[in-house]
Coordinates of C-alpha atoms and ligand atoms in Angstrom, one line a residue:
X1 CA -18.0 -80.3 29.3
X2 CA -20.3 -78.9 31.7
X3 CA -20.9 -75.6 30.6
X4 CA -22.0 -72.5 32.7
X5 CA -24.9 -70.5 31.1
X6 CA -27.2 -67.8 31.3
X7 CA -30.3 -67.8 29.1
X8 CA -32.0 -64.3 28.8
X9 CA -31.2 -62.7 32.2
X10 CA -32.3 -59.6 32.9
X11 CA -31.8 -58.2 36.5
X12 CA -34.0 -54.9 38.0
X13 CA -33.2 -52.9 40.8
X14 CA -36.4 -51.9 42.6
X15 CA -35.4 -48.1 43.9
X16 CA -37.9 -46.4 46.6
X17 CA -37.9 -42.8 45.0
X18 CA -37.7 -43.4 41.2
X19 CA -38.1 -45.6 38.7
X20 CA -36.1 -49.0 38.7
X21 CA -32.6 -49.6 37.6
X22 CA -32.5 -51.6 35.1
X23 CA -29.1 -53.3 35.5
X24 CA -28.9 -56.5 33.0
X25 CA -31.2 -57.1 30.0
X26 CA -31.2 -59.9 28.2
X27 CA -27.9 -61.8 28.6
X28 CA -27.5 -65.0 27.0
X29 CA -24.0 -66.6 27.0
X30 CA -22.6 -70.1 27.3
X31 CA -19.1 -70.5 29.0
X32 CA -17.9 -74.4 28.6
X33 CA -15.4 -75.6 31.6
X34 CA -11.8 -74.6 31.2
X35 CA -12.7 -71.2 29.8
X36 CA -10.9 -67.8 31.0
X37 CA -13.2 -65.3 30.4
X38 CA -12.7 -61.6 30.8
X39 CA -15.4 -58.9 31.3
X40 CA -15.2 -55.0 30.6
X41 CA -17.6 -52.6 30.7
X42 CA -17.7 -49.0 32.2
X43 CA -18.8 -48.1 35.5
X44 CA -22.1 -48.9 36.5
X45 CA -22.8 -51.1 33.6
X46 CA -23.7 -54.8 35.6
X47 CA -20.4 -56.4 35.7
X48 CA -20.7 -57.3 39.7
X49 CA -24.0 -58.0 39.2
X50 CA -23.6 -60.8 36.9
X51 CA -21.3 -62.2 39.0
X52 CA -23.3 -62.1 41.7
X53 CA -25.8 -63.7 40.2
X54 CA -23.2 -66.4 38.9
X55 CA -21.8 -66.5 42.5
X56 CA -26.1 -67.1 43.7
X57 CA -25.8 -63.8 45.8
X58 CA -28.5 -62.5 43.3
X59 CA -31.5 -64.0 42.1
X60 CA -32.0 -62.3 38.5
X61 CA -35.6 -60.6 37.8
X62 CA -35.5 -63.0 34.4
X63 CA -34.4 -65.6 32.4
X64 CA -32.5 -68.7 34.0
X65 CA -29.0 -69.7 35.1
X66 CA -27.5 -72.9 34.7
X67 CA -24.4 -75.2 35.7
X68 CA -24.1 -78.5 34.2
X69 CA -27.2 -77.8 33.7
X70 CA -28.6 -77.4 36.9
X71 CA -30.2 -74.2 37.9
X72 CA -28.4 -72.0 40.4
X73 CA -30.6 -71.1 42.8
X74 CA -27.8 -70.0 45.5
X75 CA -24.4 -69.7 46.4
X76 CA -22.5 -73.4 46.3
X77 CA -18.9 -74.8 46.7
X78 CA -19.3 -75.6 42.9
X79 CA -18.0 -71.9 42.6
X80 CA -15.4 -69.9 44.1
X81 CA -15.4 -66.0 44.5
X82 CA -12.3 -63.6 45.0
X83 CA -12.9 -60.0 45.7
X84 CA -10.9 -57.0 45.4
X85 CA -9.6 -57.2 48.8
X86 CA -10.7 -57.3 52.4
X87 CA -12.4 -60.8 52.3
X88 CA -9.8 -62.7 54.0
X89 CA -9.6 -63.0 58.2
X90 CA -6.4 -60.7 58.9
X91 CA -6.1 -61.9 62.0
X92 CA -5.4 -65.5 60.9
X93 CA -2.4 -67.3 59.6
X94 CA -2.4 -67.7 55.8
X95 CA -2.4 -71.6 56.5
X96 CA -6.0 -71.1 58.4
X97 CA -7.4 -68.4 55.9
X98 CA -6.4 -70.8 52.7
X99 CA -8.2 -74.2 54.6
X100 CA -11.0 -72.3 56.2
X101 CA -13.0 -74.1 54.1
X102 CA -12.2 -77.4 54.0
X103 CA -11.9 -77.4 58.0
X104 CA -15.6 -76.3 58.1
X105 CA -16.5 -79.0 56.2
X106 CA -14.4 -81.1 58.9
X107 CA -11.7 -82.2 56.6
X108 CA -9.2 -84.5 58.5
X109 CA -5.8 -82.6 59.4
X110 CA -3.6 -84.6 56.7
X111 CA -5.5 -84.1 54.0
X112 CA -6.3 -80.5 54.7
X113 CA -2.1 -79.7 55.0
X114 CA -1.1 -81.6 51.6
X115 CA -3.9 -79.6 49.7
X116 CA -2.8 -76.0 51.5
X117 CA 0.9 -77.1 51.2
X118 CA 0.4 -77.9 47.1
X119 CA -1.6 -74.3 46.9
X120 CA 0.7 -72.2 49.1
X121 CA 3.4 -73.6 46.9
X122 CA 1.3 -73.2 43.7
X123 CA 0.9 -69.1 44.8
X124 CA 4.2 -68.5 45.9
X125 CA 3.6 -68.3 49.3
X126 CA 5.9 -71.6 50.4
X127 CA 7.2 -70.3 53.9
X128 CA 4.1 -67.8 54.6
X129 CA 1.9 -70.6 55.8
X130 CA 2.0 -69.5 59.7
X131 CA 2.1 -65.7 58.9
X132 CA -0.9 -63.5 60.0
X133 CA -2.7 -61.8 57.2
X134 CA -2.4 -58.6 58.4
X135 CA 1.0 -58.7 58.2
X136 CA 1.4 -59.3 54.4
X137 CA 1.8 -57.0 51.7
X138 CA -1.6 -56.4 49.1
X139 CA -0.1 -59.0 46.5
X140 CA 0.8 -61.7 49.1
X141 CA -3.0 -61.2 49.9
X142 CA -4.3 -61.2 47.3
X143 CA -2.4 -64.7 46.6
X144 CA -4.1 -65.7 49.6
X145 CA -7.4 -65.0 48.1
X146 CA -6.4 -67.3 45.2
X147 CA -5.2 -70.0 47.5
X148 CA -8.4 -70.0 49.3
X149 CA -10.7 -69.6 46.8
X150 CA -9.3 -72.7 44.8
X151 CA -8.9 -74.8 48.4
X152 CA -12.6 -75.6 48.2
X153 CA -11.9 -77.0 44.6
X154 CA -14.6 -75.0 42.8
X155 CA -15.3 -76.0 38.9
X156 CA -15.6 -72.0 38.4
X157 CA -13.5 -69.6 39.6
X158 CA -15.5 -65.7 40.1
X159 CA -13.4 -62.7 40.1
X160 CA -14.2 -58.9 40.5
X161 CA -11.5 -57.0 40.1
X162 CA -9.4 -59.2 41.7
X163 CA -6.1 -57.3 41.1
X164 CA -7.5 -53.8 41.1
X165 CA -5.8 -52.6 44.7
X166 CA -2.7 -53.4 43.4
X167 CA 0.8 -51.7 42.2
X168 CA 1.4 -51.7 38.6
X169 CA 4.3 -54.2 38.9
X170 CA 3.1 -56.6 41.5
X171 CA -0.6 -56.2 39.3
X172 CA 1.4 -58.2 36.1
X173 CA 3.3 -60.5 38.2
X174 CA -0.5 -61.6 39.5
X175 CA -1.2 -61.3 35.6
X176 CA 1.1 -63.9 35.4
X177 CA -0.2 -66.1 38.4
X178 CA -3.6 -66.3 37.7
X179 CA -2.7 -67.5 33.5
X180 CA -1.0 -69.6 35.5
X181 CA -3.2 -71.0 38.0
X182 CA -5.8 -70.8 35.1
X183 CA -3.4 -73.8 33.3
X184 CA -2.4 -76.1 36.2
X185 CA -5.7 -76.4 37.4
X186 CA -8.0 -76.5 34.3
X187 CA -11.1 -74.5 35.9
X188 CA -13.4 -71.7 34.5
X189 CA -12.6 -68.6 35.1
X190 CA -14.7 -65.5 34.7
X191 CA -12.6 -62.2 35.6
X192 CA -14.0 -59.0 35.5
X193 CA -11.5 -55.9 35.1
X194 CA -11.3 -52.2 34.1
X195 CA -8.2 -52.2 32.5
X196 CA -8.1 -52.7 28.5
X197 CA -5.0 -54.5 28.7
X198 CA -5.7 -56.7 31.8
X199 CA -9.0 -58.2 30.1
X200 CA -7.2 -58.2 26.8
X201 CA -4.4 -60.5 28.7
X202 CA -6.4 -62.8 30.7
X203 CA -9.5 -63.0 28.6
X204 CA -9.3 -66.1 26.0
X205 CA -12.7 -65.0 25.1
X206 CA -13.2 -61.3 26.0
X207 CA -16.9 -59.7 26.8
X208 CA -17.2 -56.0 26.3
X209 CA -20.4 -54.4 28.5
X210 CA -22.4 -51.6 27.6
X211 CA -24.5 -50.0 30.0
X212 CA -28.3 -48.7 30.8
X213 CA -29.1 -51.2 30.5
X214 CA -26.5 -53.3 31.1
X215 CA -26.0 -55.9 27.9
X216 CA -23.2 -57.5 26.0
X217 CA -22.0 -55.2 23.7
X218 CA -18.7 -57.2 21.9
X219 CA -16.8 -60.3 22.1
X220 CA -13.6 -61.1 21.1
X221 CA -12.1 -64.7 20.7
X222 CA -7.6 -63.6 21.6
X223 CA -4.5 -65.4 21.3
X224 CA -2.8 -64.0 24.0
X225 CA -3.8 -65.7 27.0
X226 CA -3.0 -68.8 25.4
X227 CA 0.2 -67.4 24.5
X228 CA 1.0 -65.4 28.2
X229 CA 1.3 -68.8 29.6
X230 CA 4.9 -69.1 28.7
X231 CA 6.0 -66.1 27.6
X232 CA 7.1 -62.6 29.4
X233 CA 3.7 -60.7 29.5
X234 CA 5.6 -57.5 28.2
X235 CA 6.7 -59.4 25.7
X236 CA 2.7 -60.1 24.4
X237 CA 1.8 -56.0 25.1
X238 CA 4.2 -55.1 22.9
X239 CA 2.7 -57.4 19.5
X240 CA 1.0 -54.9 16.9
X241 CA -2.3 -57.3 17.5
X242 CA -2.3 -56.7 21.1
X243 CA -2.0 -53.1 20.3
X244 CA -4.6 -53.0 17.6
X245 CA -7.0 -54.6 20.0
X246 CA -6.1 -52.7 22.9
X247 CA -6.8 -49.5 20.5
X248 CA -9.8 -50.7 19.3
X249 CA -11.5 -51.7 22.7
X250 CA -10.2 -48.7 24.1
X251 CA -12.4 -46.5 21.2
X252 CA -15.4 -48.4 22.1
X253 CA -15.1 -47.9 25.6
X254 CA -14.3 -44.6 25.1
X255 CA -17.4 -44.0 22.8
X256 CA -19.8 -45.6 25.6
X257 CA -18.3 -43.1 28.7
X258 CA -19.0 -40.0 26.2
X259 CA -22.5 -40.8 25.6
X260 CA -23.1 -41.5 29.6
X261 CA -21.7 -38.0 30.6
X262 CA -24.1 -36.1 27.4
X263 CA -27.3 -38.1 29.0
X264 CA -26.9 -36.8 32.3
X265 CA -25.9 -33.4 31.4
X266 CA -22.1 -33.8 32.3
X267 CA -20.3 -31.4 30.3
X268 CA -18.1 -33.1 27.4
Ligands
ATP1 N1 -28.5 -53.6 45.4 C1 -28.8 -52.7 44.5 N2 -29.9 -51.9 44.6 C2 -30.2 -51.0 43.6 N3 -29.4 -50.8 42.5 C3 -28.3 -51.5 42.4 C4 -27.9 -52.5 43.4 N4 -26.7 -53.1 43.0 C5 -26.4 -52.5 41.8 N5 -27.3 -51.5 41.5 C6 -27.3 -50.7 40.3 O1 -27.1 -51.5 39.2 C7 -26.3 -51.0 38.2 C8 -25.1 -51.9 38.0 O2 -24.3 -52.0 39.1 P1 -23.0 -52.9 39.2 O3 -22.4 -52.7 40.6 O4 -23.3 -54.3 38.8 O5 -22.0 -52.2 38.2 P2 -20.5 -52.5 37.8 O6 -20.4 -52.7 36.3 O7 -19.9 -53.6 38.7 O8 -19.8 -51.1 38.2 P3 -18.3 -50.8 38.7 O9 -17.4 -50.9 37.5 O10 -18.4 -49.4 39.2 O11 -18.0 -51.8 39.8 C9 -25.8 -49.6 38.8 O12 -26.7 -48.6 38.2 C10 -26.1 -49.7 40.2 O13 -26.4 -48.5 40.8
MG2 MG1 -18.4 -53.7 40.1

């Protein structure tokens, strides 16, 4: 177990005209390896910060991040981001975009086609391999993403809203992928989401946000991502504890937006 861990990080945002923005304060949380982790928050309350300062974008204003125990001081092939879209080279085949990184570290031809071969196959995207980007739909890209992202064998997998830009049908078929992908290949994974029912999914252990300034609000330890391995994903939204949650989560949430619009005057 080589667990991933932030020890009272606080992040501030210097800002020329006013005071600073105080983004994180005071996060402490210890993710072990294997874990699927889901983060929600409302807008503006840190979520791609702290991944950017998981990712070593960032360097936080306090406190100290660790991997196995080792500080993270930048980014490192140790952890693998996916974005909401546009980080991929449309121009390029999907076989270049997913072994972009492994050719840049001048991995021989071979070894480079067995590993994108197993991954394209993995994401569903067997008989894509010499398509351009550019011509695929959001979801195939977003596979792509995936495919890439775990191509440089990363023991902790970053995502930001990783299924946001998509359709509500091809959305839970990803659902599906990345539980899947989650299971196969063992890794940490840390997803950050604005949907209730997307964190509530693909969160083993899920981290509610609250904002200014940014903290941990809740937690919540949930069967379900366990469970949506095997089973139909409808099948798991429609258990009365997936809706109790998804009711409860939804309240808080709801409760945090409210009191943002009173303190800036926003009518209620
Ligand atoms: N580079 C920066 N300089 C100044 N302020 C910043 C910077 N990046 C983020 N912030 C501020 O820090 C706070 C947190 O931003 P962040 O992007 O992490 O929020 P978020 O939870 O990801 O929001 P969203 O759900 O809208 O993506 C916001 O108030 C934002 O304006
Ligand atoms: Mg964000």
């Amino acid at each position: 177990m080589t667990p991933l861990t932030l020890d009272a990080v606080s992040m501030e945002f210097a800002n020329p005209k006013e005071s600073a923005t105080q983004a994180l304060s005071d996060i402490s949380l210890s993710i072990p390896e294997g874990e699927l982790v889901s983060i929600l928050g409302p807008s503006g309350c840190g979520k791609t910060t702290l991944l950017n300062i998981l990712a070593g974008f960032l360097r936080p204003t306090g406190g100290a991040v660790t991997l196995g125990g080792q500080p993270i001081r930048g980014p490192g092939p140790d952890r693998g981001m996916v974005f909401q879209q546009g980080a991929l080279f449309e121009w390029m085949s999907v076989r270049k975009n997913v072994d972009f990184g492994p050719r840049m570290r001048a991995i021989g031809r071979s070894d480079r086609n067995r590993v994108t071969d197993r991954l394209l196959e993995q994401t569903g995207l067997q008989g894509f391999a010499e398509k351009p980007v550019y011509a695929l739909s959001g979801g195939m890209q977003q596979r792509v993403a995936l495919a890439r992202c775990l191509a440089g064998d990363p023991q902790v997998v970053l995502m930001d809203e990783p299924l946001g830009a998509l359709d509500a049908l091809t959305r839970e078929k990803m659902q599906g992928l990345v539980l899947k992908l989650w299971k196969e290949t063992g890794k940490t994974v840390i997803l950050i989401t604005h949907s209730v029912e997307e964190a509530l999914l693909l969160g083993e252990r899920l981290i509610v946000m609250a904002p200014r300034p940014g903290r941990l609000y809740r937690e919540y330890r949930l069967p379900f991502a366990e469970a949506g391995v095997d089973a139909d994903l409808r099948a798991i939204k429609a258990r009365p504890d997936f809706a109790a949650h998804r009711d409860e989560i939804l309240s808080l949430i709801w409760g945090m937006e409210e009191e943002i619009m009173g303190r800036s005057g926003v009518a209620a």
